[in-house]
Coordinates of C-alpha atoms in Angstrom, one line a residue:
X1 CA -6.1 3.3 19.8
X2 CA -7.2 7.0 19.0
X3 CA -3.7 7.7 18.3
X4 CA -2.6 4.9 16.3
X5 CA -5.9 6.1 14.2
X6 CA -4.7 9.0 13.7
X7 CA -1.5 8.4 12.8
X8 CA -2.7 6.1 10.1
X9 CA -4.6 8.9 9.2
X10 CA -1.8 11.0 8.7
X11 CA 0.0 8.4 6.1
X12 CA -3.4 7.1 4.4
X13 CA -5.5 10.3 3.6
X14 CA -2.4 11.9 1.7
X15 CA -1.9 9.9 -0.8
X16 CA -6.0 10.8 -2.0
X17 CA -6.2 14.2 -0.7
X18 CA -3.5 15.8 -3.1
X19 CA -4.6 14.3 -6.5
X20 CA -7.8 16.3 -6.5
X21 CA -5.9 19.4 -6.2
X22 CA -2.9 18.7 -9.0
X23 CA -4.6 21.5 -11.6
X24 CA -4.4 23.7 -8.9
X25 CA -0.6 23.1 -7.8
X26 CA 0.2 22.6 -11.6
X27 CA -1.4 26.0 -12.1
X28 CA 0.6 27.7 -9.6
X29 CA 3.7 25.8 -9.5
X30 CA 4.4 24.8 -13.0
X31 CA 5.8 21.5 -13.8
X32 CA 3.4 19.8 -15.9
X33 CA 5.7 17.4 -17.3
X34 CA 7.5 16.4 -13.7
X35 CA 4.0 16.4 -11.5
X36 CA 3.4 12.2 -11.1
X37 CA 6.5 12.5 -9.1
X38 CA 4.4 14.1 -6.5
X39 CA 3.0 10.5 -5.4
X40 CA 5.9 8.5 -7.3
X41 CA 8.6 10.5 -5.1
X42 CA 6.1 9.9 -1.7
X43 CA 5.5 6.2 -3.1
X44 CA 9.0 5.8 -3.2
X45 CA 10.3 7.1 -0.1
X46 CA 7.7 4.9 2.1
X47 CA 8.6 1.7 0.5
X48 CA 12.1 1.7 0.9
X49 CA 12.3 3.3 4.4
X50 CA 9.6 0.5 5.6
X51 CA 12.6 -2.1 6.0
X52 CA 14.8 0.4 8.2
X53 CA 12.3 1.6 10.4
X54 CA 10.8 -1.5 11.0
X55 CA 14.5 -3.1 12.1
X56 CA 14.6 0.3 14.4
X57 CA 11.9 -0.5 16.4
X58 CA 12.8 -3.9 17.2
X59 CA 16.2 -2.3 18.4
X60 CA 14.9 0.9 20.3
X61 CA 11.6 0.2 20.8
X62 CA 8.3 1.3 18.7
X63 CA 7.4 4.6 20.8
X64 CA 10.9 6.7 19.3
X65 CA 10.2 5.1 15.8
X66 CA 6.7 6.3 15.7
X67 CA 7.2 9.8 17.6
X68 CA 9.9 10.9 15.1
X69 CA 7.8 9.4 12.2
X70 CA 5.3 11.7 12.9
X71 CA 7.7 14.8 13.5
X72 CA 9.3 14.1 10.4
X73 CA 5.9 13.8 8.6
X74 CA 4.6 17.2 9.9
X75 CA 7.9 19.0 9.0
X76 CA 7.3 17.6 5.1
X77 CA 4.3 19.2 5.5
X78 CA 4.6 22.5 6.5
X79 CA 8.0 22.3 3.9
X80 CA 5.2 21.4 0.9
X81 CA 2.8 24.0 2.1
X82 CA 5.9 26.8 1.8
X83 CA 7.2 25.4 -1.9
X84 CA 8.3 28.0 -4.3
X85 CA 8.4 25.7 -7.7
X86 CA 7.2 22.0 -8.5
X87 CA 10.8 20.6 -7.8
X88 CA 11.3 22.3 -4.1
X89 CA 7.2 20.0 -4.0
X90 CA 8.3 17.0 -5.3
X91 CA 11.5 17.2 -2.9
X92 CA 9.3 18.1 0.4
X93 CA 7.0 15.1 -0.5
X94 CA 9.9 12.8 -0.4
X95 CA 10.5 14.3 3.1
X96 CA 6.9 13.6 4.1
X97 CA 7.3 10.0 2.7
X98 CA 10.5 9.3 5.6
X99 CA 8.1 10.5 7.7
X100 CA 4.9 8.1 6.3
X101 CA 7.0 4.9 6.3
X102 CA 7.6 5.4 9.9
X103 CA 4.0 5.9 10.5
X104 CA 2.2 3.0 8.3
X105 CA 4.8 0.2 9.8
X106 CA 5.2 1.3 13.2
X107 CA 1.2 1.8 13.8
X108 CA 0.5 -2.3 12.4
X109 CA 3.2 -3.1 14.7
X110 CA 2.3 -1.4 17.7
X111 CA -1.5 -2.6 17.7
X112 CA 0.4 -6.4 17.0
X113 CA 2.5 -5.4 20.4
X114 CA -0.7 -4.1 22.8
X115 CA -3.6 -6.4 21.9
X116 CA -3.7 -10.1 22.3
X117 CA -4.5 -12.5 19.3
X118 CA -8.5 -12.8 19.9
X119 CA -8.6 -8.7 19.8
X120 CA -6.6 -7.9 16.8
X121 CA -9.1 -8.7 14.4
X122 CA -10.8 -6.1 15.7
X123 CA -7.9 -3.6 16.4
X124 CA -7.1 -4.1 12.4
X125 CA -10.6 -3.3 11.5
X126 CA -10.3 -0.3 13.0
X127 CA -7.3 0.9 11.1
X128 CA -8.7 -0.7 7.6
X129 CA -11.8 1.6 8.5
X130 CA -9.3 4.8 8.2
X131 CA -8.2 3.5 5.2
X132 CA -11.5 2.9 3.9
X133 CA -12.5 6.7 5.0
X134 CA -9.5 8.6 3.5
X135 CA -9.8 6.9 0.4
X136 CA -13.5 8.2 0.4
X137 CA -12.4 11.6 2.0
X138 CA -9.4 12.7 0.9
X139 CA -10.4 13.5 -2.8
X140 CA -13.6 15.4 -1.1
X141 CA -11.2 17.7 1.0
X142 CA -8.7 18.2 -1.2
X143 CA -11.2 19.4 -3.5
X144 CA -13.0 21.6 -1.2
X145 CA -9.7 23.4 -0.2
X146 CA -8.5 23.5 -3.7
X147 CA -11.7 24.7 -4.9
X148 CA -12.2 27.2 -1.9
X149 CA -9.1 28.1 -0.5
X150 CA -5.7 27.1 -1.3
X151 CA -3.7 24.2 -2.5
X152 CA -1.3 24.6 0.6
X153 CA -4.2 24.1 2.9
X154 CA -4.2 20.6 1.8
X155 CA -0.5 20.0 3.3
X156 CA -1.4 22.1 6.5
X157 CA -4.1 20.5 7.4
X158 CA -2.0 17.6 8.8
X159 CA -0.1 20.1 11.2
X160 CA -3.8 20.1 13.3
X161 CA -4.2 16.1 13.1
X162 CA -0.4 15.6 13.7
X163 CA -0.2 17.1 16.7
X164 CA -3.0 15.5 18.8
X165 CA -1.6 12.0 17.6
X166 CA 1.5 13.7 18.5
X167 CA 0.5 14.1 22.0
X168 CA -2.0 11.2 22.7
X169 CA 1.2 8.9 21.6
X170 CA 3.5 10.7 24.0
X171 CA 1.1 10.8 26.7
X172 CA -0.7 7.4 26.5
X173 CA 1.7 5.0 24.9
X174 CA 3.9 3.4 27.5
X175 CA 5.4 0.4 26.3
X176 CA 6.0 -2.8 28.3
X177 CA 9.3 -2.4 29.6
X178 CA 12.0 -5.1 28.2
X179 CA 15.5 -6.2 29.3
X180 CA 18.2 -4.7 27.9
X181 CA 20.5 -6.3 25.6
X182 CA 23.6 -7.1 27.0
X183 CA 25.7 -5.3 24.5
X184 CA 24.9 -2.3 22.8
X185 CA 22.3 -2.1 19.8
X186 CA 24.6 -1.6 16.4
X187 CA 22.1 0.0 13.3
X188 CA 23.3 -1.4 9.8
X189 CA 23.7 1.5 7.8
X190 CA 25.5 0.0 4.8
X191 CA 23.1 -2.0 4.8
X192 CA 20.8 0.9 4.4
X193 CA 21.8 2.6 2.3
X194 CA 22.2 -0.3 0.1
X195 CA 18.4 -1.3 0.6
X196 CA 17.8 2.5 0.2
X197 CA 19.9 2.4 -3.0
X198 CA 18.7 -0.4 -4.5
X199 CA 15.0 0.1 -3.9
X200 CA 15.2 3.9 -5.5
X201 CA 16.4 2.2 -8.5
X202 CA 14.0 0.1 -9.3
X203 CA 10.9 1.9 -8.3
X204 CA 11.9 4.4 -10.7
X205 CA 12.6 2.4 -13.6
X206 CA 9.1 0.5 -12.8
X207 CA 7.3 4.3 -12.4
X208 CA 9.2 5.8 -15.0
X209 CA 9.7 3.3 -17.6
X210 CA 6.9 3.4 -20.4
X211 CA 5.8 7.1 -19.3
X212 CA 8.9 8.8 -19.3
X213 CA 10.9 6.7 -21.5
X214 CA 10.3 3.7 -23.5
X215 CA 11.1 0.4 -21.9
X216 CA 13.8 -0.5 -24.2
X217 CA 15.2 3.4 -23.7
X218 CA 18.7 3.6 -22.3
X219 CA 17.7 5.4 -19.2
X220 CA 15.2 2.2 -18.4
X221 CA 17.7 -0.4 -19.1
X222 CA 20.3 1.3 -17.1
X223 CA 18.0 1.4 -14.3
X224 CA 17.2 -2.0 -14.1
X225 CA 20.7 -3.0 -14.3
X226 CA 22.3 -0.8 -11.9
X227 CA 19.3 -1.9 -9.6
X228 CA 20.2 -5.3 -10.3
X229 CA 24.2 -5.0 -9.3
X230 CA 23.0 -2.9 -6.0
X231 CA 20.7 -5.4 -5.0
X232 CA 23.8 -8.2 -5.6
X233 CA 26.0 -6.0 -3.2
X234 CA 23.0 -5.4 -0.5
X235 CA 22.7 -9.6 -0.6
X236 CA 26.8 -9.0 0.6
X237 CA 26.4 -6.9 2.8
X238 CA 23.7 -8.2 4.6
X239 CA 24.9 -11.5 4.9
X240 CA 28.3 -9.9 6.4
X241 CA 26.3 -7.5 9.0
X242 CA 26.0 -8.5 12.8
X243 CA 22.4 -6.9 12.9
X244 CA 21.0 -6.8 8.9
X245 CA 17.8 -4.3 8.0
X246 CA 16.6 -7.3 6.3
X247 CA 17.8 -10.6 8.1
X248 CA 18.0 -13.8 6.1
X249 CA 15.3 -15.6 8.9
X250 CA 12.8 -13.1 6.6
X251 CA 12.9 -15.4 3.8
X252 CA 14.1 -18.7 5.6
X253 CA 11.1 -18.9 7.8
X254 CA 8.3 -20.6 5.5
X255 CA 5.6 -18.6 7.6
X256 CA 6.9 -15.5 6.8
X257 CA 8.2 -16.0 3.3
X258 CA 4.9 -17.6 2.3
X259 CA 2.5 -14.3 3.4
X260 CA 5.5 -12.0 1.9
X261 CA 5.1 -13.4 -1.6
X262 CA 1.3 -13.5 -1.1
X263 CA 0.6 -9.9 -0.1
X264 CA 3.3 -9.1 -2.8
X265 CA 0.6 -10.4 -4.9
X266 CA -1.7 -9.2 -3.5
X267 CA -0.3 -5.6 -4.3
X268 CA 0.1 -7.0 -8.1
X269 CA -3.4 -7.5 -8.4
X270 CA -4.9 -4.1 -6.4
X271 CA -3.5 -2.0 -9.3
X272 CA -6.6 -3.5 -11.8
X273 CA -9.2 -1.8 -9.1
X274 CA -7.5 1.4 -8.1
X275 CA -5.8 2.4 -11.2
X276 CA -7.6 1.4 -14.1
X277 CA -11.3 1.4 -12.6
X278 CA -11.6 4.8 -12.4
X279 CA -10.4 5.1 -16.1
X280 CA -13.0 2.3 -16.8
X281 CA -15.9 3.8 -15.4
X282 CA -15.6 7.7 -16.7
X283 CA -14.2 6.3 -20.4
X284 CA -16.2 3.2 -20.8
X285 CA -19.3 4.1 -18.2
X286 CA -19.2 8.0 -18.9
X287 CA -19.6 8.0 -14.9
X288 CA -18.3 12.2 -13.8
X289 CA -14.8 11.5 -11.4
X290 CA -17.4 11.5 -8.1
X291 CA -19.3 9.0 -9.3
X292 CA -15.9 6.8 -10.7
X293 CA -15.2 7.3 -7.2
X294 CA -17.9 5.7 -5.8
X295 CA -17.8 2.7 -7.8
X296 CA -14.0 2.0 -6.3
X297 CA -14.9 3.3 -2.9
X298 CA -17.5 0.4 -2.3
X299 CA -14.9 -1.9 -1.8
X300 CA -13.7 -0.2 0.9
X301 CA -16.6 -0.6 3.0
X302 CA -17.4 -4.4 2.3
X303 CA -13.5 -4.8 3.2
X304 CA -13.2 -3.5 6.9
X305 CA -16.4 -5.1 7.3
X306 CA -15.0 -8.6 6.3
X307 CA -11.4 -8.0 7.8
X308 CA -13.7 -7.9 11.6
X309 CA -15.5 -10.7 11.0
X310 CA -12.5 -12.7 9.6
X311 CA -11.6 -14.0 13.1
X312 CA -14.8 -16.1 13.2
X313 CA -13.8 -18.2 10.4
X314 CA -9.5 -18.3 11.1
X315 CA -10.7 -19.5 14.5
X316 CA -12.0 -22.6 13.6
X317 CA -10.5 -23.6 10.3
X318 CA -6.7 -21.3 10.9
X319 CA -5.2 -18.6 8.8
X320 CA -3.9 -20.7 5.9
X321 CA -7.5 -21.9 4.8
X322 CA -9.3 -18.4 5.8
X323 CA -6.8 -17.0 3.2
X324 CA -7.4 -18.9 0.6
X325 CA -11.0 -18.7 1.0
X326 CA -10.4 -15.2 0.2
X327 CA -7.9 -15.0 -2.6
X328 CA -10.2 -17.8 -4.4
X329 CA -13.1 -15.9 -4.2
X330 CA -11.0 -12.7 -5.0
X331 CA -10.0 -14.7 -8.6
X332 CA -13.3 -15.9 -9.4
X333 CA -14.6 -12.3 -8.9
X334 CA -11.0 -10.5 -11.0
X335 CA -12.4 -13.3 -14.0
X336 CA -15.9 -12.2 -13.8
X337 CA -15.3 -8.6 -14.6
X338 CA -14.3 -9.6 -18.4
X339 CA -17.9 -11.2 -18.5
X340 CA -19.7 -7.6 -17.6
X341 CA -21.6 -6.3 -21.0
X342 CA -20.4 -3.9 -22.3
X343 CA -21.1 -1.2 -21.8
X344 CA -23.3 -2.2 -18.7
X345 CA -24.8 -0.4 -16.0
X346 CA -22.5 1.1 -13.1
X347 CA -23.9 -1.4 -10.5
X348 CA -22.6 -4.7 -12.6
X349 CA -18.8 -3.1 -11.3
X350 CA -19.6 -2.0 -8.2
X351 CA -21.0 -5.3 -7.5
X352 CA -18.0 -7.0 -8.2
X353 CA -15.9 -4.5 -6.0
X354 CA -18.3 -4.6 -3.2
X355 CA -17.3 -8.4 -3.2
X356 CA -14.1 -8.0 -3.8
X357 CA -13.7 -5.8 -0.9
X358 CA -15.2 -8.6 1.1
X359 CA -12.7 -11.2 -0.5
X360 CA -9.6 -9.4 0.4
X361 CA -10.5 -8.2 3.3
X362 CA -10.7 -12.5 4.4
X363 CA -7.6 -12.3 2.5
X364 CA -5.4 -10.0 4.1
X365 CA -6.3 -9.8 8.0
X366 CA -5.6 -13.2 8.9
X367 CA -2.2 -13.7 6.9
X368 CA -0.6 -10.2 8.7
X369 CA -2.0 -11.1 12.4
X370 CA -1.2 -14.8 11.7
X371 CA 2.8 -13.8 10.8
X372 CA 2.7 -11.4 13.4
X373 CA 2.1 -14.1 15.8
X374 CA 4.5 -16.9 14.8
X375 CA 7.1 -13.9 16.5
X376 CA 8.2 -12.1 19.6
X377 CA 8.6 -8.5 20.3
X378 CA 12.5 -8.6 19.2
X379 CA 11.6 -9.6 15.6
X380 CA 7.5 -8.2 15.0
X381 CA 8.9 -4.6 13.9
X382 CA 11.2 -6.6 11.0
X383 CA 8.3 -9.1 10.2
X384 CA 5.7 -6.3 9.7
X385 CA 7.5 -4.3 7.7
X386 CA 8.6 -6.4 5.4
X387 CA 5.2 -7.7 4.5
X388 CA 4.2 -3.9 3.8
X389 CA 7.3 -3.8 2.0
X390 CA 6.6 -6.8 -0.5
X391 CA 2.9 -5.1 -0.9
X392 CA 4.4 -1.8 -1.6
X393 CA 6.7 -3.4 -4.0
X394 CA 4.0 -5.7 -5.5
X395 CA 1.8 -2.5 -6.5
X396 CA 5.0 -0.8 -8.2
X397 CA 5.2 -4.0 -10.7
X398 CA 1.7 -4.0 -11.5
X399 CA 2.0 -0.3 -12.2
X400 CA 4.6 -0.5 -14.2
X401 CA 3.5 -4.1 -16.2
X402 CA -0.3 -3.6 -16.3
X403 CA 0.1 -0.5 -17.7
X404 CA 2.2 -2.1 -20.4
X405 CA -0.6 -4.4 -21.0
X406 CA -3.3 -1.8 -21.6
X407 CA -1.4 0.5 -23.3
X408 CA -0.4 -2.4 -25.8
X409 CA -3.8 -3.8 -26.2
X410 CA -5.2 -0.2 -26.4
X411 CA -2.8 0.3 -29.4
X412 CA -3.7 -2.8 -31.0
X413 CA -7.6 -2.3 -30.9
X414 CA -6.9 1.1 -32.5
X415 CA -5.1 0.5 -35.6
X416 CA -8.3 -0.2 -37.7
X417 CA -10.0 2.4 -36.0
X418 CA -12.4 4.7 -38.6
X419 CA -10.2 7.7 -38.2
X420 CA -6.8 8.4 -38.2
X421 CA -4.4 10.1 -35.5
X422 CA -5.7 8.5 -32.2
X423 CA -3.3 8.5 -29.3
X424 CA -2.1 5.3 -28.8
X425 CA -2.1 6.0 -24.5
X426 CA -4.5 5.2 -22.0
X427 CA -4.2 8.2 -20.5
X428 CA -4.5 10.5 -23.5
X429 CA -7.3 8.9 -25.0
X430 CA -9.2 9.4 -21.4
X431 CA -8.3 13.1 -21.8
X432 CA -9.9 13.1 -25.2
X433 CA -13.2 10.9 -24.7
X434 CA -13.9 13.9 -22.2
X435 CA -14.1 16.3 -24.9
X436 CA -18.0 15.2 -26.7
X437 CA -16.7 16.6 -30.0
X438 CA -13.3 15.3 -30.4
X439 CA -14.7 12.0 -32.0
X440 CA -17.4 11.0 -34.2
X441 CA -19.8 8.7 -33.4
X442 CA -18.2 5.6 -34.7
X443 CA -15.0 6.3 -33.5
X444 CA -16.2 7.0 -29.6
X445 CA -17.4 4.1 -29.7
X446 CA -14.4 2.3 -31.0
X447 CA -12.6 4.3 -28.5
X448 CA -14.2 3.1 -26.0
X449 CA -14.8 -0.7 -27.0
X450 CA -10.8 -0.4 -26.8
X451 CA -10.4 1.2 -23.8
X452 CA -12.9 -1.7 -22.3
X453 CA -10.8 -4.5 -23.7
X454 CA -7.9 -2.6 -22.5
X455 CA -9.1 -3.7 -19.0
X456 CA -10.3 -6.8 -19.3
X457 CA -7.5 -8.1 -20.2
X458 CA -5.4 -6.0 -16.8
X459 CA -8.0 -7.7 -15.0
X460 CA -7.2 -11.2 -16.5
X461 CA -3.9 -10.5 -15.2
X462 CA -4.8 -9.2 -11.9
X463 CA -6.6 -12.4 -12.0
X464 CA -3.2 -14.4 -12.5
X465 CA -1.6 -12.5 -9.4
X466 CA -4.5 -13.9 -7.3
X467 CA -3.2 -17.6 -8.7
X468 CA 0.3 -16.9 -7.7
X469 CA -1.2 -15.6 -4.3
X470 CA -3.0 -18.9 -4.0
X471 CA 0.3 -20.5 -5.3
X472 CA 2.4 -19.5 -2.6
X473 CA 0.0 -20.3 -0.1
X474 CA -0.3 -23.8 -1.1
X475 CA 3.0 -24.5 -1.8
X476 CA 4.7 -22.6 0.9
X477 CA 2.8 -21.4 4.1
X478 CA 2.1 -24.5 6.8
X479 CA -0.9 -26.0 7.3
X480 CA -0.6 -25.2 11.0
X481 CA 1.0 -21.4 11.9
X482 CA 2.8 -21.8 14.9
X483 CA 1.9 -18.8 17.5
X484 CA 4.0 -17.5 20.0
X485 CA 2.1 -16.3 22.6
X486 CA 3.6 -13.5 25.2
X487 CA 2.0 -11.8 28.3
X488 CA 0.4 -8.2 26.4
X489 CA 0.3 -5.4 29.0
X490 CA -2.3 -3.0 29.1
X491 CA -1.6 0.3 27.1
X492 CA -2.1 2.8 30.0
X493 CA 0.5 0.4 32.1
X494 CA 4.3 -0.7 31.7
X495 CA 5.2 -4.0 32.9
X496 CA 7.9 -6.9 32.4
X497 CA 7.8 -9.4 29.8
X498 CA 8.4 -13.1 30.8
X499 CA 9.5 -15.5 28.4
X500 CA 7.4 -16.2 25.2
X501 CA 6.1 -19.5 24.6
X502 CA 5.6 -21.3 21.1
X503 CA 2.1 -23.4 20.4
X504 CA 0.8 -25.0 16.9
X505 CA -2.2 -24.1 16.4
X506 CA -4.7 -24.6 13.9
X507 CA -5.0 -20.7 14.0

């Protein structure tokens, strides 16, 4: 468990730890213009690796998949830590995002493989809690080593962390032993690349589009179509491979396909908190970054908290109803936050985050240990990563279309502001409401009245991602999930698997 810790570790504390420090590597490296691709480029590498790596380990077994994950991780680092200008960065990060797909599928998968149904709950508290701390941490760190020391630091200091998960996972994981297939294990890498291909596509135009370019632009449309014919020709060439990255059973299995579109939603709908929340609270609040931070960071403590004690309540009424507990509460709560005053008191947020936390946290547990145990060993890798996959997808839409929201409504709000020449973007009219003198009176205020309606109305929609959460849950995912229960050995013992059974259970 110490090592799946900290190899979650590895993948979740990067993502915070290097946005405290962009100034600094801006400073030294250049790049201002090119520097989102720092976590766009990582983004994107993760979420389109998550399919291949997750159909690797259901052919050669989690313990390789997760051992060169974290290799592959560990060289990105030390690569980032020895770049000369922003673009030799932005290359290494993508590197160290191979290396993090490996890491965030494999570890979900390998805690499915080692601990029975009834401890899972548990098992998957534990690793929400290292998401919960790095998200707290990371900016901390990264600022005292930017701050203190170096920028690089940041990128060595996995090389420490790395290797003990490095060893404990060699040493300690041994994994049940399993027949071997009676011909030899083919790897579809047409099909990919195509998956590869097509995925790189369209994350870009969704990250891009709007920031880099306007939507209508050339480059945008071109992106979306080229994704569009890719993703025709990955539909061929799956359906004409003998072992697919993603098999058609994904999508044909109502269990499956139901908690795919539902996390994909559910990834929609976390952009409203983690995104534009922070804006909220420093440009609407006039909260400092730390204390921004804190109002997000309380809904990472109500939601391992839930996640543990989620188990009490799929028990007895199943993970269908347990999840839509959650998501319901989750959209009464996303509709609420439109109602705050305005400007409020930074406790009326963080409230509604604290509970949100706890919403989700019902929300999410039981639908990924419920999938994982309608399957057997052969097919949990696939299963599990392509549940992360939709979520990872579902948070590049809401990127890309809630910040199309607020930056429309934004621009709306400020035509009949009382002084001319405001920026018409979110982002540049947070960088000015931090300068007291850069507005009068009246127009701060209008400013920020904007800025507030801005988003409530991303939060209206994050609201209407937690409908088509509920949607697909109703209309899709059975009543009953039906479990598959197979002997789990022990993780400091290999053993033989004997045939997995199917039950339908209310849980």
């Amino acid at each position: 468990m110490a090592a799946l810790m900290l190899g979650m570790a590895l993948a979740a504390i990067d993502g915070t730890i290097v946005s405290t420090a962009v100034p600094q590597i801006v400073g030294d490296l250049g790049g201002l213009t090119v520097f989102s691709w720092l976590f766009s480029g990582y983004l994107l590498a993760v979420t389109v690796t998550l399919p291949l790596y997750g159909k690797l380990s259901d052919t050669f077994g989690r313990k390789p998949v997760l051992v060169a994950g974290i290799i592959l991780f560990l060289v990105g680092s030390v690569l980032c830590a020895a770049a000369w200008n922003m673009a030799a960065l932005i290359a290494f990060r993508i590197v160290q995002g191979l290396g993090g797909g490996a890491l965030q599928g494999t570890v979900q998968t390998i805690a499915a493989d080692l601990y029975p149904l009834k401890e899972r709950p548990r098992i998957q508290a534990k690793l929400s809690t290292v998401w919960a701390t790095s998200a707290v941490a990371g900016p901390v760190v990264g600022g005292l080593l930017a701050g203190y020391a170096d920028w690089r630091w940041i990128f060595l200091i996995n090389l420490p962390v790395g290797a003990v998960a490095l060893w404990l996972v060699v040493r300690h994981l041994h994994e049940p032993s399993r027949p071997r297939p009676a011909t030899r294990p083919r790897v579809d890498w047409a099909g990919a690349l195509a998956v590869f291909a097509t995925g790189s596509l369209l994350l870009t135009a969704l990250v891009q589009g709007g920031v880099a370019w306007p939507w209508l632009s050339a480059p945008s449309l071109g992106l979306l179509g080229a994704s569009a014919v890719l993703a025709a020709l990955t539909v061929v060439i799956e359906r004409r491979a003998a072992e697919p990255i993603i098999p058609g059973w994904v999508w044909r299995r109502r269990t499956i396909a139901s908690v795919n579109l539902a996390l994909g939603a559910m990834g929609l709908l976390m952009v409203a908190p983690t995104v534009f929340l922070p804006t909220y609270a420093q440009s609407v609040l006039g909260l400092g970054p730390i204390a921004a931070g804190f109002v997000l960071s309380v809904m990472t403590l109500s939601w391992p908290v839930s996640a543990a004690l989620s188990d009490r309540v799929y028990n007895r009424i199943g993970f269908r109803r347990t999840a839509m507990i959650g998501m319901s509460a989750a959209l009464l709560i996303l509709l609420a936050f439109p109602l705050l005053p305005y400007p409020g008191e930074p406790w009326h947020p963080a409230l509604l985050m604290l509970l949100l936390g706890a919403a989700l946290g019902l929300f999410q547990l039981p639908l990924i240990v419920g999938v994982q145990s309608t399957v057997g060993w052969a097919e949990r890798g696939t299963t599990t990563a392509s549940v992360l996959f939709c979520r990872q997808v579902g948070q590049s839409i809401g990127a890309a279309l809630f910040g199309a929201v607020a930056n429309g409504v934004l621009a709306a709000r400020l035509l009949d502001a009382p002084v001319d020449g405001l920026p018409g973007d979110l982002d540049a009219v947070t960088r000015a409401l931090e300068d007291p003198g850069a507005f009068s009176a009246a127009a701060t205020d209008h400013v920020r009245r904007a800025v507030d309606a801005a988003v409530d109305y991303v939060y209206i929609g994050a609201a209407g991602a937690a409908a088509l959460a509920l949607l697909a849950l109703i209309t899709l995912a059975p009543r009953r999930f039906p479990i598959i229960t197979e002997p789990t050995e022990p993780t400091e013992a290999a053993g033989t698997a004997g045939a997995p059974g199917r039950q339908d259970a209310a849980s």
